[in-house]
Coordinates of C-alpha atoms in Angstrom, one line a residue:
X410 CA -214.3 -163.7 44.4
X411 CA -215.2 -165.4 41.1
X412 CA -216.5 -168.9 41.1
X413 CA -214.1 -170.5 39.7
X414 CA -211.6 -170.2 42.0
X415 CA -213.6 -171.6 44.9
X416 CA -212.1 -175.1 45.0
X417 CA -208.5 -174.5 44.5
X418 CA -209.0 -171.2 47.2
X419 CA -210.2 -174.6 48.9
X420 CA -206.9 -176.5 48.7
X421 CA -204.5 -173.3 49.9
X422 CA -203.5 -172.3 53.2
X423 CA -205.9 -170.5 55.2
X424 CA -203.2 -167.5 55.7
X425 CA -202.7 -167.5 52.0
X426 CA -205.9 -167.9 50.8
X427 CA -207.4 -165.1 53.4
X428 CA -204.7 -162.8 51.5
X429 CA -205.7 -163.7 48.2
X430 CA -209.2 -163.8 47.9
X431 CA -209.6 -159.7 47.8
X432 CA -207.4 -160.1 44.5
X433 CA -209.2 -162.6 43.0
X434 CA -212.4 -160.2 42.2
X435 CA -214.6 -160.1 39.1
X436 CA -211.8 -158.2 36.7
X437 CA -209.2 -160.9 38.1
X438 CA -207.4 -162.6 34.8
X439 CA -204.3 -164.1 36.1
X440 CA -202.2 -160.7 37.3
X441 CA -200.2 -160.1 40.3
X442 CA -198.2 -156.7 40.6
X443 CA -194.7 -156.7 42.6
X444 CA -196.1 -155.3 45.6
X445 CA -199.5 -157.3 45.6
X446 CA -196.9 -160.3 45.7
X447 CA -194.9 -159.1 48.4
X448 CA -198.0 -159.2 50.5
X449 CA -198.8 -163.1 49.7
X450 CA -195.6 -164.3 50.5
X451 CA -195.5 -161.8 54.0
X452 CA -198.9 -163.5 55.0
X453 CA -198.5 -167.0 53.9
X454 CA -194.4 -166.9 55.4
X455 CA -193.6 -169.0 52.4
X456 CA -190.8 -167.6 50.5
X457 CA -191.0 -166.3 46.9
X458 CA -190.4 -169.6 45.0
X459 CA -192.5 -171.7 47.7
X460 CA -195.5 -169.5 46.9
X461 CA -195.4 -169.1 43.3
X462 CA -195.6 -173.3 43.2
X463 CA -198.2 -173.3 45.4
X464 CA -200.4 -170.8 43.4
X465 CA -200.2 -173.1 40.6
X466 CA -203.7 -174.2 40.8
X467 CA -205.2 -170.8 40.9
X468 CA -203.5 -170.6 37.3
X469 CA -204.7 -174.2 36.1
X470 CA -208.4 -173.0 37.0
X471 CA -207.5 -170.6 34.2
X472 CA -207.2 -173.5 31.5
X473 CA -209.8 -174.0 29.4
X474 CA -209.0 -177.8 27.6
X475 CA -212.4 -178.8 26.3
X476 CA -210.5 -182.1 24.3
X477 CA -207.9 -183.7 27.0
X478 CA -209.5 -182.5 29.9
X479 CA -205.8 -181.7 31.7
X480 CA -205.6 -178.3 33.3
X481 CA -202.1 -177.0 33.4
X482 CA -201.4 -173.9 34.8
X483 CA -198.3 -171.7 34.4
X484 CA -196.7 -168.3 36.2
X485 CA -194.1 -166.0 33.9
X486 CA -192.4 -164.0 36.5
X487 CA -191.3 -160.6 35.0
X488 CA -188.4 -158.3 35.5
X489 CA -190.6 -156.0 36.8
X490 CA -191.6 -158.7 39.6
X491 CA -195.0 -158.7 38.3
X492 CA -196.5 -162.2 38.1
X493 CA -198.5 -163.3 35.2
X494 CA -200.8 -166.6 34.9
X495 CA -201.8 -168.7 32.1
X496 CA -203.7 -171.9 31.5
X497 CA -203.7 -174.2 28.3
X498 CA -207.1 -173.4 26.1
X499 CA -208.4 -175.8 23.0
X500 CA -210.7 -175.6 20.4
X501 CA -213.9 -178.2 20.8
X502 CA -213.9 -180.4 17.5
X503 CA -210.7 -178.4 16.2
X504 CA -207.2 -179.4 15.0
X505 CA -204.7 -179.6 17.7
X506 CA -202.9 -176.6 16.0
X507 CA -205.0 -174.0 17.6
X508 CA -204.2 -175.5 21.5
X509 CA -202.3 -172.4 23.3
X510 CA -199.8 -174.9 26.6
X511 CA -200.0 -172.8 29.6
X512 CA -196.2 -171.2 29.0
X513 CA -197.5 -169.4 26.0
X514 CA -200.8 -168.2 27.7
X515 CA -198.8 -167.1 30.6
X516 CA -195.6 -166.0 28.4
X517 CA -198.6 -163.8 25.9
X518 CA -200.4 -162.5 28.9
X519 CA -196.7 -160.4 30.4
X520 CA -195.7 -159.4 26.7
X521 CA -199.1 -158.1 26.0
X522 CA -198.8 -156.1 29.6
X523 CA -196.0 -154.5 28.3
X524 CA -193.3 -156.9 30.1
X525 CA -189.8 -156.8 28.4
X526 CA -187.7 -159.7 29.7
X527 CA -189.4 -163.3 31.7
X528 CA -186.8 -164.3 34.2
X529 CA -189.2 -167.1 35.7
X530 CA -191.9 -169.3 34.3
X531 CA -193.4 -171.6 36.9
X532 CA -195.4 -174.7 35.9
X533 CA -197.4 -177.8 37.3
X534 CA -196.2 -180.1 34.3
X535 CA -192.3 -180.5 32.6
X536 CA -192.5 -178.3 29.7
X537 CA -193.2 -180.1 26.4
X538 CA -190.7 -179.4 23.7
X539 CA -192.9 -177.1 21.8
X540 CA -192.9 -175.0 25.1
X541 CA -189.3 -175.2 25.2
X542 CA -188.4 -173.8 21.5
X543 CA -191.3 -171.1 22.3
X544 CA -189.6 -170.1 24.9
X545 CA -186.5 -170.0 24.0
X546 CA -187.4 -167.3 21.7
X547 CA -187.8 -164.8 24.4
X548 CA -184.4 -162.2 25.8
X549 CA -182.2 -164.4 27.6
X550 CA -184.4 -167.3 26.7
X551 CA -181.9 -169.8 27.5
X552 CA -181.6 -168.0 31.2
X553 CA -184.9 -168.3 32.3
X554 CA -185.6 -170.2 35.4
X555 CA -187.8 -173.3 35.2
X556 CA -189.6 -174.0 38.7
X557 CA -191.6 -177.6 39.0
X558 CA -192.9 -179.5 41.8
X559 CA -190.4 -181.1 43.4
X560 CA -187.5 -180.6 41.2
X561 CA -184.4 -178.2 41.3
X562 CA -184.4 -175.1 39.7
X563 CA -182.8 -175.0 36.5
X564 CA -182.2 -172.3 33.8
X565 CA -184.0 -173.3 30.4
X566 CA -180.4 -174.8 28.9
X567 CA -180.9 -177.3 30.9
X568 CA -183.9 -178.6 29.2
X569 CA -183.0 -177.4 26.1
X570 CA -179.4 -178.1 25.3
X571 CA -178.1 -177.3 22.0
X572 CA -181.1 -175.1 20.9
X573 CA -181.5 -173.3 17.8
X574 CA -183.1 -169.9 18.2
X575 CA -183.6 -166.8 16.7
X576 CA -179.7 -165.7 16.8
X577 CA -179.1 -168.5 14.4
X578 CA -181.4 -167.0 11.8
X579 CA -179.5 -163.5 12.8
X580 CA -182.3 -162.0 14.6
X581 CA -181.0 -159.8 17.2
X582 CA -184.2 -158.2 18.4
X583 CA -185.8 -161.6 19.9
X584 CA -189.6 -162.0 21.7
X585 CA -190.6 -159.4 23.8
X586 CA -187.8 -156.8 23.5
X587 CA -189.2 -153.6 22.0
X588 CA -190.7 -153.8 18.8
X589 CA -192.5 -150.9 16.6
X590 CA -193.0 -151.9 12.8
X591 CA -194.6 -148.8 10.3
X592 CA -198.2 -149.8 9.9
X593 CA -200.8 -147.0 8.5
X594 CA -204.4 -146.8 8.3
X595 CA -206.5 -143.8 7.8
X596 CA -209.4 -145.1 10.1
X597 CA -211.6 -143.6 13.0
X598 CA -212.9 -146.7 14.3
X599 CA -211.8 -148.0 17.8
X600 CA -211.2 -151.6 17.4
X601 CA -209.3 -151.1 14.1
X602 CA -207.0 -148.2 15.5
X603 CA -206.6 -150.7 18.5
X604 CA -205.8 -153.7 15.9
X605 CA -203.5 -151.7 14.5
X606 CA -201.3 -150.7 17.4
X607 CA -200.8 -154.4 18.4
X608 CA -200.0 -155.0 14.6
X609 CA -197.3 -152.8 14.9
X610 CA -196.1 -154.2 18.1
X611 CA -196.2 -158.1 16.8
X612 CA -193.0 -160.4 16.5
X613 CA -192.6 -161.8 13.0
X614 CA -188.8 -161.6 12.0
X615 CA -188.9 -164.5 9.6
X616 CA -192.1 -163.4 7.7
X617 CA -192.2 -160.0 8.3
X618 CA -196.4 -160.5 8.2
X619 CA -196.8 -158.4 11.4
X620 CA -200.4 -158.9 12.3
X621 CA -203.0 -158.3 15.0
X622 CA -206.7 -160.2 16.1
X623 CA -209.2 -157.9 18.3
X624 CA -212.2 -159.5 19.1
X625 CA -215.1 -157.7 20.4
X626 CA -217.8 -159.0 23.2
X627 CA -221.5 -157.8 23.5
X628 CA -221.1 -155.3 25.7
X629 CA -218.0 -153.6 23.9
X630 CA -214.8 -155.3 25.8
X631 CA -212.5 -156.3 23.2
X632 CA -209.7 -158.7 23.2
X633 CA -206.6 -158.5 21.5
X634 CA -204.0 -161.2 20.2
X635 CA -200.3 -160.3 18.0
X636 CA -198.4 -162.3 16.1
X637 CA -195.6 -164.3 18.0
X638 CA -193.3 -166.2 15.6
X639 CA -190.6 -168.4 16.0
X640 CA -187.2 -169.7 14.8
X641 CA -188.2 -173.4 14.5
X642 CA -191.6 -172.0 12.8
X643 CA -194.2 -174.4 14.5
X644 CA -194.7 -173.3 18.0
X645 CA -195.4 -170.0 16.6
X646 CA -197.9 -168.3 18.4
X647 CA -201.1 -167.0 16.1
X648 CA -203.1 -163.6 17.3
X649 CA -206.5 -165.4 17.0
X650 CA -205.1 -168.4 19.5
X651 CA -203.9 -165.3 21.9
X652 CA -206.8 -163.5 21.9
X653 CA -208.9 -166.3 22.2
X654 CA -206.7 -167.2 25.3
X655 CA -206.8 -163.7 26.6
X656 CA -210.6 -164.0 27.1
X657 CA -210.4 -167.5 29.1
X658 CA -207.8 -166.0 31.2
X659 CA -210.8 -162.9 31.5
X660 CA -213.8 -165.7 32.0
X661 CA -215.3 -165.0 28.8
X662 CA -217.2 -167.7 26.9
X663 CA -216.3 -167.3 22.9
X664 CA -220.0 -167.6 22.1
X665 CA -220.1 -163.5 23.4
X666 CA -218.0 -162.5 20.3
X667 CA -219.6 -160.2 18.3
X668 CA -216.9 -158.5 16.0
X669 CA -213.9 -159.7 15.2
X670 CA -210.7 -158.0 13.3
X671 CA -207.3 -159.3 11.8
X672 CA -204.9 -156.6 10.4
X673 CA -202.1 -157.7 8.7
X674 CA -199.2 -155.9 6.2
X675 CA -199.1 -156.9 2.3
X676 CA -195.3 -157.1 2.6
X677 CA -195.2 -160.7 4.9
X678 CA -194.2 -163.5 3.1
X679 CA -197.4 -165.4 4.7
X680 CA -201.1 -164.1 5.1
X681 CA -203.2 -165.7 8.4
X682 CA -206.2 -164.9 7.3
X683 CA -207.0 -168.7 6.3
X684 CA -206.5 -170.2 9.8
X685 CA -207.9 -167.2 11.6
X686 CA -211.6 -167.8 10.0
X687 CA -210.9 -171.3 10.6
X688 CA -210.4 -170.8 14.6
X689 CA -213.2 -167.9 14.6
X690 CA -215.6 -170.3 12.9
X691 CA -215.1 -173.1 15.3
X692 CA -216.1 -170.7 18.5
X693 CA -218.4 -167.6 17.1
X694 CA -220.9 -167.5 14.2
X695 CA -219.1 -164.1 13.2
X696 CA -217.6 -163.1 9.9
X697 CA -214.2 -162.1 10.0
X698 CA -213.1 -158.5 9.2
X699 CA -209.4 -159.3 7.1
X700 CA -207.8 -155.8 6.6
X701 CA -204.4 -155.8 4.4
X702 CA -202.3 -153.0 4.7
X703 CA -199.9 -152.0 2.3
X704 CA -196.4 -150.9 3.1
X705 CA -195.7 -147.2 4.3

């Protein structure tokens, strides 16, 4: 078991935690398949909804908020049934800009899994209106579930009433349904080929700058990030910030980075290149590698 999860393993019940401990091994970043999770809630005789609150520490110990020191974790419950953690990550000495909230680590971690649809997000804190405009950019967005402590269930409408999302701005193909955008590059090399795949998987209906961040560690793991826009703009989500997040939720230290890439296409009414360097320089003394790719 990794060492960080020793203390909230701690807090659990001894049925649970004896069940979970054999999951939380070395490679452990925060997913829990359908059947995995059917196990937990057989051995801890909690039901579904009971258990996914009381795993909410094990995701907080995924948070990494050098600045305000306050761990909040989050679950995104899939429509596979596949669980997925996240915990909020800031930038030491940075502008508040590049923070990731917990929803959007845990909401990132699924899409980049290759979830289609959240029907749950679980969370130890009442989502922050940033959270709630992010996530109302997802399929159904104003369906899915919110589960706190303590409080009734209620579908996301509830604490968003009268949103604006991306059906006002006649998108039809919102966050996380299937997206495939033309992006070419004539290259051999791994990490860009691998850039460029999540590239042409990234969300950016308003810009159309579909982009992608792979960051490389020491010994050759890399990390990828996409482009997550959204209707209101702001709580767009930048590739650096979920890559970056990608390699907390792993238990890598950003200091390991040794390459990183950004791919982005020449026809997006924005370029991210600018805030990109700025969040690689604040955590890695790496130069960034900006590729521009022009239309198909």
């Amino acid at each position: 078991m990794q060492d960080r999860f020793i203390n909230c393993i701690a807090q659990l019940p001894k049925p649970l935690s004896d069940a979970l401990i054999p999951l939380l091994h070395e490679n452990f970043a925060g997913h829990i398949d359908a059947l995995q999770l059917a196990g937990l809630v057989k051995a801890s005789g909690l039901t579904e909804e009971k258990l996914l609150l009381v795993l909410l520490p094990v995701a907080a110990t995924l948070a990494r908020p050098p600045i305000s020191d306050f761990h909040v974790g989050a679950i995104a419950k899939g429509k596979s049934g596949d669980i997925y953690m996240g915990g909020n990550m800031e930038l030491p000495g940075e502008a508040l800009f590049h923070s990731v909230h917990a929803e959007q680590s845990a909401i990132s971690h699924a899409w980049l899994s290759g979830e289609t649809q959240i029907v749950d997000i679980v969370v130890n804190f009442s989502p922050c209106g940033h959270c709630r405009q992010f996530m109302n950019e997802l399929v159904e967005g104003a369906q899915v579930r919110i589960h706190l402590p303590e409080q009734k269930t209620q579908p996301l409408t509830h604490y968003l009433p009268y949103a604006f999302g991306p059906s006002d701005l006649n998108v039809t193909a919102p966050l996380l349904s299937k997206q495939h955008h033309e992006l070419s590059l004539d290259s051999s090399d791994p990490m860009i080929i691998e850039a460029l795949d999540h590239a042409s998987l990234s969300y950016a209906p308003y810009t159309r700058s579909f982009a992608a961040v792979v960051l490389q560690t020491k010994d050759g793991a890399t990390y990828c990030g996409r482009y997550a826009e959204n209707a209101a703009f702001n709580p767009s989500m930048l590739p650096m910030q979920m890559a970056l997040s990608t390699m907390a939720r792993h238990n890598r230290f950003f200091s390991e980075i040794t390459r990183a890439v950004l791919i982005e296409s020449a026809q997006g009414k924005i370029s991210l290149v600018g805030a990109t360097m700025d969040a690689l320089h604040a955590v890695a003394a790496v130069e960034l590698e900006h590729i521009v790719l022009e239309p198909v």
